[in-house]
Short mmCIF file of C-alpha atoms and ligand atoms in Angstrom, two decimals:
data_model
loop_
_atom_site.label_atom_id
_atom_site.label_comp_id
_atom_site.label_asym_id
_atom_site.label_seq_id
_atom_site.Cartn_x
_atom_site.Cartn_y
_atom_site.Cartn_z
CA UNK V 7 209.30 23.61 268.36
CA UNK V 8 210.23 23.14 271.99
CA UNK V 9 209.34 19.78 273.52
CA UNK V 10 209.59 20.05 277.28
CA UNK V 11 207.28 20.13 280.25
CA UNK V 12 206.71 23.48 281.88
CA UNK V 13 206.20 23.96 285.59
CA UNK V 14 204.26 27.12 286.33
CA UNK V 15 204.83 28.61 289.77
CA UNK V 16 201.48 29.99 290.78
CA UNK V 17 201.21 29.36 294.51
CA UNK V 18 202.19 32.71 296.04
CA UNK V 19 199.79 34.83 298.09
CA UNK V 20 200.09 37.91 295.90
CA UNK V 21 199.90 40.12 298.99
CA UNK V 22 201.07 43.24 297.18
CA UNK V 23 198.14 43.07 294.81
CA UNK V 24 195.46 42.87 297.51
CA UNK V 25 192.52 43.22 297.60
CA UNK V 26 192.42 42.04 293.97
CA UNK V 27 194.04 38.79 295.07
CA UNK V 28 191.77 38.26 298.09
CA UNK V 29 190.15 35.28 296.36
CA UNK V 30 192.38 34.94 293.35
CA UNK V 31 195.90 33.66 292.67
CA UNK V 32 197.87 36.58 291.22
CA UNK V 33 198.62 34.80 287.90
CA UNK V 34 194.83 34.56 287.34
CA UNK V 35 194.44 38.35 287.38
CA UNK V 36 193.24 39.34 283.93
CA UNK V 37 195.65 41.19 281.68
CA UNK V 38 193.62 43.01 279.05
CA UNK V 39 190.54 40.91 279.81
CA UNK V 40 192.11 37.47 279.93
CA UNK V 41 193.77 35.74 282.90
CA UNK V 42 197.53 36.19 282.62
CA UNK V 43 198.01 32.46 283.12
CA UNK V 44 195.91 31.83 280.02
CA UNK V 45 198.03 34.20 277.93
CA UNK V 46 201.11 32.44 279.26
CA UNK V 47 199.93 28.89 278.59
CA UNK V 48 198.76 29.88 275.10
CA UNK V 49 202.10 31.51 274.33
CA UNK V 50 204.12 28.52 275.57
CA UNK V 51 201.83 26.15 273.68
CA UNK V 52 202.43 28.11 270.47
CA UNK V 53 206.11 27.33 270.91
CA UNK V 54 205.50 23.62 271.23
CA UNK V 55 204.93 23.04 274.94
CA UNK V 56 202.05 20.65 275.46
CA UNK V 57 202.45 19.45 279.03
CA UNK V 58 202.19 21.70 282.04
CA UNK V 59 202.37 21.25 285.78
CA UNK V 60 200.82 24.05 287.80
CA UNK V 61 202.43 24.40 291.24
CA UNK V 62 199.68 25.96 293.26
CA UNK V 63 198.35 26.33 296.75
CA UNK V 64 196.61 29.65 297.46
CA UNK V 65 193.15 29.54 295.76
CA UNK V 66 194.30 26.64 293.59
CA UNK V 67 190.63 25.79 292.90
CA UNK V 68 190.29 28.95 290.83
CA UNK V 69 193.05 27.76 288.51
CA UNK V 70 191.64 24.25 288.29
CA UNK V 71 188.12 25.54 287.60
CA UNK V 72 189.41 27.65 284.71
CA UNK V 73 191.77 25.19 283.01
CA UNK V 74 190.68 21.73 284.19
CA UNK V 75 192.90 19.13 282.56
CA UNK V 76 193.83 21.65 279.87
CA UNK V 77 192.03 19.86 277.02
CA UNK V 78 189.99 22.93 276.16
CA UNK V 79 193.27 24.79 275.61
CA UNK V 80 194.85 21.98 273.59
CA UNK V 81 197.34 21.06 276.35
CA UNK V 82 197.66 18.69 279.32
CA UNK V 83 197.75 20.17 282.79
CA UNK V 84 198.60 18.47 286.08
CA UNK V 85 198.34 20.18 289.43
CA UNK V 86 200.96 19.90 292.16
CA UNK V 87 199.13 21.40 295.11
CA UNK V 88 201.27 22.09 298.16
CA UNK V 89 200.21 21.10 301.66
CA UNK V 90 201.86 24.27 303.02
CA UNK V 91 203.83 27.05 301.30
CA UNK V 92 206.95 25.39 300.00
CA UNK V 93 208.59 28.37 298.35
CA UNK V 94 209.79 28.53 294.77
CA UNK V 95 212.21 25.55 294.96
CA UNK V 96 210.04 23.53 297.36
CA UNK V 97 207.23 23.81 294.81
CA UNK V 98 209.54 22.35 292.15
CA UNK V 99 210.52 19.49 294.46
CA UNK V 100 206.84 18.86 295.19
CA UNK V 101 206.26 18.30 291.46
CA UNK V 102 209.25 15.95 291.09
CA UNK V 103 207.23 12.94 289.93
CA UNK V 104 206.24 14.77 286.75
CA UNK V 105 209.68 16.22 286.06
CA UNK V 106 212.01 13.41 285.11
CA UNK V 107 213.53 15.12 282.08
CA UNK V 108 214.80 18.61 281.29
CA UNK V 109 212.04 21.10 282.12
CA UNK V 110 211.09 24.73 282.10
CA UNK V 111 210.08 26.69 285.22
CA UNK V 112 208.12 29.92 284.90
CA UNK V 113 207.13 32.39 287.60
CA UNK V 114 203.54 32.76 286.51
CA UNK V 115 203.23 36.35 287.68
CA UNK V 116 205.92 37.69 285.38
CA UNK V 117 204.56 39.32 282.26
CA UNK V 118 206.88 38.27 279.49
CA UNK V 119 206.40 36.34 276.25
CA UNK V 120 209.80 34.71 275.79
CA UNK V 121 211.12 33.05 272.66
CA UNK V 122 212.20 29.66 273.95
CA UNK V 123 214.31 28.25 271.10
CA UNK V 124 217.41 30.44 271.64
CA UNK V 125 217.20 29.85 275.38
CA UNK V 126 217.11 26.11 274.92
CA UNK V 127 219.98 26.20 272.42
CA UNK V 128 222.06 28.11 274.94
CA UNK V 129 221.17 25.59 277.64
CA UNK V 130 222.21 22.64 275.44
CA UNK V 131 225.52 24.29 274.56
CA UNK V 132 226.67 25.09 278.08
CA UNK V 133 225.89 21.64 279.50
CA UNK V 134 225.28 22.85 283.09
CA UNK V 135 222.32 21.93 285.26
CA UNK V 136 220.53 25.27 285.10
CA UNK V 137 219.87 28.21 282.83
CA UNK V 138 218.51 31.32 284.46
CA UNK V 139 216.87 33.60 281.96
CA UNK V 140 217.83 37.21 282.57
CA UNK V 141 216.34 40.53 281.69
CA UNK V 142 218.10 43.87 281.53
CA UNK V 143 216.68 46.67 283.64
CA UNK V 144 217.73 50.28 283.98
CA UNK V 145 217.94 50.18 287.75
CA UNK V 146 218.76 46.80 289.29
CA UNK V 147 218.80 48.20 292.85
CA UNK V 148 215.38 46.77 293.73
CA UNK V 149 216.33 43.34 292.40
CA UNK V 150 219.28 40.94 292.47
CA UNK V 151 221.90 41.65 289.81
CA UNK V 152 224.01 38.81 288.42
CA UNK V 153 227.72 38.62 287.85
CA UNK V 154 228.78 36.38 284.97
CA UNK V 155 231.99 35.30 283.28
CA UNK V 156 232.49 35.57 279.52
CA UNK V 157 230.85 32.19 278.89
CA UNK V 158 227.67 33.29 280.63
CA UNK V 159 228.33 31.25 283.76
CA UNK V 160 226.83 32.94 286.80
CA UNK V 161 229.40 33.64 289.51
CA UNK V 162 227.18 35.30 292.08
CA UNK V 163 224.04 37.30 292.75
CA UNK V 164 224.19 40.70 294.38
CA UNK V 165 220.86 41.32 296.12
CA UNK V 166 219.53 44.87 296.02
CA UNK V 167 222.85 46.45 295.00
CA UNK V 168 223.54 50.03 296.01
CA UNK V 169 223.66 52.45 293.08
CA UNK V 170 226.96 51.98 291.29
CA UNK V 171 227.69 48.65 292.96
CA UNK V 172 225.72 46.37 290.71
CA UNK V 173 227.99 44.01 288.74
CA UNK V 174 225.55 44.29 285.80
CA UNK V 175 222.03 45.45 285.01
CA UNK V 176 220.95 41.88 284.41
CA UNK V 177 218.42 40.38 286.77
CA UNK V 178 216.67 37.05 287.15
CA UNK V 179 213.66 37.13 284.81
CA UNK V 180 211.82 34.34 286.66
CA UNK V 181 212.25 31.72 283.96
CA UNK V 182 214.56 28.73 284.19
CA UNK V 183 215.56 25.66 282.23
CA UNK V 184 216.58 22.93 284.64
CA UNK V 185 217.98 19.43 284.44
CA UNK V 186 216.31 16.89 286.73
CA UNK V 187 219.58 16.55 288.72
CA UNK V 188 218.66 19.85 290.34
CA UNK V 189 216.10 17.93 292.42
CA UNK V 190 218.98 16.41 294.40
CA UNK V 191 219.88 19.85 295.66
CA UNK V 192 216.41 20.69 296.98
CA UNK V 193 215.45 19.32 300.40
CA UNK V 194 211.93 17.86 300.56
CA UNK V 195 209.12 18.79 302.93
CA UNK V 196 210.27 22.28 303.80
CA UNK V 197 210.11 25.76 302.41
CA UNK V 198 213.00 26.39 300.01
CA UNK V 199 213.63 29.44 297.86
CA UNK V 200 215.25 28.77 294.51
CA UNK V 201 216.63 32.30 294.34
CA UNK V 202 218.07 32.45 297.84
CA UNK V 203 219.03 28.83 298.49
CA UNK V 204 219.11 26.51 295.51
CA UNK V 205 220.86 28.67 292.91
CA UNK V 206 223.56 29.89 295.33
CA UNK V 207 224.15 26.27 296.36
CA UNK V 208 224.37 25.05 292.77
CA UNK V 209 226.88 27.83 292.07
CA UNK V 210 228.95 27.01 295.17
CA UNK V 211 229.07 23.36 294.23
CA UNK V 212 230.05 24.12 290.62
CA UNK V 213 227.02 22.40 289.07
CA UNK V 214 226.91 24.89 286.22
CA UNK V 215 224.43 27.74 286.43
CA UNK V 216 224.38 29.94 283.34
CA UNK V 217 222.45 33.05 282.41
CA UNK V 218 221.18 34.34 279.09
CA UNK V 219 219.29 37.52 278.36
CA UNK V 220 215.83 37.17 276.87
CA UNK V 221 214.92 40.19 274.78
CA UNK V 222 211.51 41.73 274.73
CA UNK V 223 209.00 43.12 277.14
CA UNK V 224 209.33 42.10 280.78
CA UNK V 225 207.36 43.30 283.78
CA UNK V 226 206.58 41.96 287.22
CA UNK V 227 202.86 42.58 287.68
CA UNK V 228 202.99 42.19 291.46
CA UNK V 229 201.89 45.70 292.50
CA UNK V 230 198.89 47.79 291.40
CA UNK V 231 201.16 50.35 289.72
CA UNK V 232 203.00 47.73 287.71
CA UNK V 233 199.80 45.86 286.99
CA UNK V 234 198.31 49.01 285.47
CA UNK V 235 201.53 49.72 283.61
CA UNK V 236 201.39 46.31 281.90
CA UNK V 237 197.98 47.32 280.54
CA UNK V 238 199.07 50.68 279.25
CA UNK V 239 202.13 49.10 277.63
CA UNK V 240 199.87 46.54 275.92
CA UNK V 241 197.50 49.27 274.72
CA UNK V 242 200.41 51.30 273.35
CA UNK V 243 201.72 48.08 271.76
CA UNK V 244 205.05 48.46 273.51
CA UNK V 245 204.07 45.05 274.83
CA UNK V 246 202.77 42.98 271.88
CA UNK V 247 200.12 41.05 273.80
CA UNK V 248 197.34 39.68 271.61
CA UNK V 249 194.22 41.79 272.27
CA UNK V 250 190.78 40.34 271.62
CA UNK V 251 188.15 42.38 269.84
CA UNK V 252 188.02 44.37 266.64
CA UNK V 253 190.31 47.36 266.28
CA UNK V 254 187.79 49.91 264.96
CA UNK V 255 190.34 52.69 264.87
CA UNK V 256 193.95 53.13 265.92
CA UNK V 257 194.12 52.15 269.59
CA UNK V 258 190.42 51.29 270.02
CA UNK V 259 189.47 47.61 270.39
CA UNK V 260 185.81 46.67 270.79
CA UNK V 261 184.32 43.22 271.55
CA UNK V 262 181.06 41.66 270.38
CA UNK V 263 177.56 42.97 271.13
CA UNK V 264 178.63 46.28 272.61
CA UNK V 265 176.03 49.04 272.87
CA UNK V 266 176.97 52.69 272.84
CA UNK V 267 174.56 55.37 274.07
CA UNK V 268 174.22 58.65 272.15
CA UNK V 269 177.04 61.09 272.77
CA UNK V 270 179.33 58.51 274.36
CA UNK V 271 182.99 58.88 273.54
CA UNK V 272 186.00 56.56 273.40
CA UNK V 273 189.39 58.22 273.69
CA UNK V 274 192.24 55.93 272.61
CA UNK V 275 193.86 53.83 273.72
CA UNK V 276 190.90 51.82 274.95
CA UNK V 277 189.77 48.19 275.07
CA UNK V 278 186.09 47.32 275.50
CA UNK V 279 185.13 43.69 276.19
CA UNK V 280 182.11 41.76 274.96
CA UNK V 281 178.50 42.70 275.78
CA UNK V 282 179.44 46.01 277.38
CA UNK V 283 176.75 48.70 277.65
CA UNK V 284 177.94 52.28 277.53
CA UNK V 285 175.52 55.00 278.63
CA UNK V 286 174.74 58.40 277.12
CA UNK V 287 177.59 60.91 277.14
CA UNK V 288 179.87 58.46 278.94
CA UNK V 289 183.59 59.06 278.42
CA UNK V 290 185.97 56.10 278.30
CA UNK V 291 189.71 56.59 278.00
CA UNK V 292 192.36 57.57 277.42
CA UNK V 293 193.84 54.36 278.82
CA UNK V 294 190.96 52.18 279.88
CA UNK V 295 190.25 48.47 279.79
CA UNK V 296 186.63 47.49 280.31
CA UNK V 297 185.91 43.79 280.93
CA UNK V 298 183.12 41.66 279.49
CA UNK V 299 179.53 42.34 280.61
CA UNK V 300 180.33 45.68 282.24
CA UNK V 301 177.88 48.57 282.36
CA UNK V 302 179.08 52.13 282.16
CA UNK V 303 176.36 54.55 283.20
CA UNK V 304 175.24 57.84 281.66
CA UNK V 305 177.84 60.61 281.93
CA UNK V 306 180.23 58.25 283.73
CA UNK V 307 183.97 58.71 283.12
CA UNK V 308 186.69 56.03 283.15
CA UNK V 309 190.24 57.04 282.42
CA UNK V 310 193.51 55.28 283.20
CA UNK V 311 191.38 52.58 284.78
CA UNK V 312 190.79 48.86 284.53
CA UNK V 313 187.46 47.16 285.15
CA UNK V 314 187.24 43.41 285.41
CA UNK V 315 184.24 41.51 284.04
CA UNK V 316 180.69 42.15 285.27
CA UNK V 317 181.46 45.51 286.88
CA UNK V 318 179.12 48.46 286.94
CA UNK V 319 179.96 52.15 286.93
CA UNK V 320 176.73 53.93 287.77
CA UNK V 321 175.55 57.22 286.30
CA UNK V 322 177.90 60.13 286.73
CA UNK V 323 180.57 58.12 288.57
CA UNK V 324 184.17 59.05 287.73
CA UNK V 325 187.11 56.66 287.82
CA UNK V 326 190.69 57.61 287.26
CA UNK V 327 193.83 55.59 287.85
CA UNK V 328 191.72 52.87 289.45
CA UNK V 329 191.31 49.11 289.28
CA UNK V 330 187.90 47.57 289.90
CA UNK V 331 187.81 43.78 290.40
CA UNK V 332 185.15 41.32 289.26
CA UNK V 333 181.51 42.30 289.88
CA UNK V 334 182.27 45.57 291.59
CA UNK V 335 179.95 48.57 291.56
CA UNK V 336 180.96 52.22 291.55
CA UNK V 337 177.97 54.08 293.01
CA UNK V 338 176.34 56.95 291.12
CA UNK V 339 178.06 60.30 291.28
CA UNK V 340 181.08 59.04 293.22
CA UNK V 341 184.66 59.87 292.35
CA UNK V 342 187.43 57.26 292.54
CA UNK V 343 191.09 58.16 292.10
CA UNK V 344 193.89 55.64 292.64
CA UNK V 345 191.35 53.17 294.03
CA UNK V 346 191.91 49.42 294.05
CA UNK V 347 188.62 47.72 294.78
CA UNK V 348 187.43 44.15 294.78
CA UNK V 349 184.51 41.98 295.90
CA UNK V 350 180.86 41.94 294.95
CA UNK V 351 178.46 44.61 296.09
CA UNK V 352 178.62 48.35 296.36
CA UNK V 353 182.18 49.55 296.46
CA UNK V 354 183.83 51.40 299.26
CA UNK V 355 186.73 53.68 298.65
CA UNK V 356 190.16 52.01 298.79
P1 GTP D 424 203.67 38.80 297.14
O1 GTP D 424 202.95 38.11 298.27
O2 GTP D 424 202.97 40.05 296.71
O3 GTP D 424 205.13 38.97 297.36
O4 GTP D 424 203.56 37.82 295.88
P2 GTP D 424 203.90 36.28 295.70
O5 GTP D 424 204.47 35.64 296.89
O6 GTP D 424 202.67 35.67 295.12
O7 GTP D 424 204.94 36.33 294.53
P3 GTP D 424 206.52 36.29 294.50
O8 GTP D 424 206.92 37.35 293.55
O9 GTP D 424 207.09 36.26 295.84
O10 GTP D 424 206.74 34.85 293.84
C1 GTP D 424 207.18 34.63 292.52
C2 GTP D 424 206.37 33.51 291.88
O11 GTP D 424 206.48 32.30 292.59
C3 GTP D 424 204.88 33.81 291.79
O12 GTP D 424 204.41 33.35 290.54
C4 GTP D 424 204.28 33.04 292.93
O13 GTP D 424 202.96 32.61 292.62
C5 GTP D 424 205.23 31.84 293.04
N1 GTP D 424 205.40 31.39 294.42
C6 GTP D 424 205.90 32.07 295.47
N2 GTP D 424 205.92 31.30 296.57
C7 GTP D 424 205.39 30.10 296.19
C8 GTP D 424 205.13 28.87 296.88
O14 GTP D 424 205.34 28.71 298.09
N3 GTP D 424 204.59 27.86 296.14
C9 GTP D 424 204.32 27.99 294.81
N4 GTP D 424 203.79 26.96 294.16
N5 GTP D 424 204.55 29.12 294.14
C10 GTP D 424 205.08 30.16 294.82
#
């Protein structure tokens, strides 16, 4: 078991996921009907982590309202709320009083369920101040690729390398193990980026920054396309995320107290939350996630779409490739393709 505190970076604006993030921190967006941050905390807790610090700012109340002091989830949670956006390293500095021993930092919008023990063993062996967890991607050109020596020490980052110029296909996975000495390298009271400022400085000054690849599923859920993809990967079990509900047939998960009208059809893969009402001759799937307390009207269709809790798809409405936020309504007979819609009330087209 891993005994360390974990700092969860959850203070970004999530602009690329608007309007879903209009009133919601991106890490609180549900992934298969449960806030991603909850999946993450549960996963880290299963590996032994009991104490968390959430570095938040934008809509931090939403996070606090959900988790409180963490007791309900069997953990302890402190909140380091920033007075202004401090960036990824500034947020770490802002939580310094809780981080006096070796600690873990996690970008809370990265969808990844890492195995911590091998990462921590690697960190102990190299003896440097920082371990950056890496993931291997096919095309590193949208990211920063790392160059390492044979011991795993990181020599440099190449931001957005041109095709053929990347030193490797390994990129920063958004997960770090840091020694408290790192705090000395982060100036207080200003915005500081760990990727652009702190890590390059630690490398320049020879403090020992090492990288190790973490195997397994990894996805940045920061855009609607990637956010949807995370869902489809979970439904296809390429991403082994725990899914709530009973699997009544291959690829069909159904929650409690669900009512199906006559002639309604589920085409796998599909997840239906609790207390969902499905109308007559409605068609759900393939690829659909329906949140708790949703109503799907008669002859409505939902395919390749995600509905958050308490949403309504009225009779004859058709959704494809769309994301509907909490308490949204798709009016009767309307067609929505590639729509991303949030807020209460009747929906407008995205
Ligand atoms: P976009 O606005 O769509 O780029 O998203 P973002 O800024 O929320 O996310 P980005 O990928 O830039 O940030 C990576 C992680 O760091 C996310 O989990 C963010 O929540 C977090 N983060 C980014 N900036 C800050 C900050 O100033 N403070 C804190 N506490 N977290 C931050």
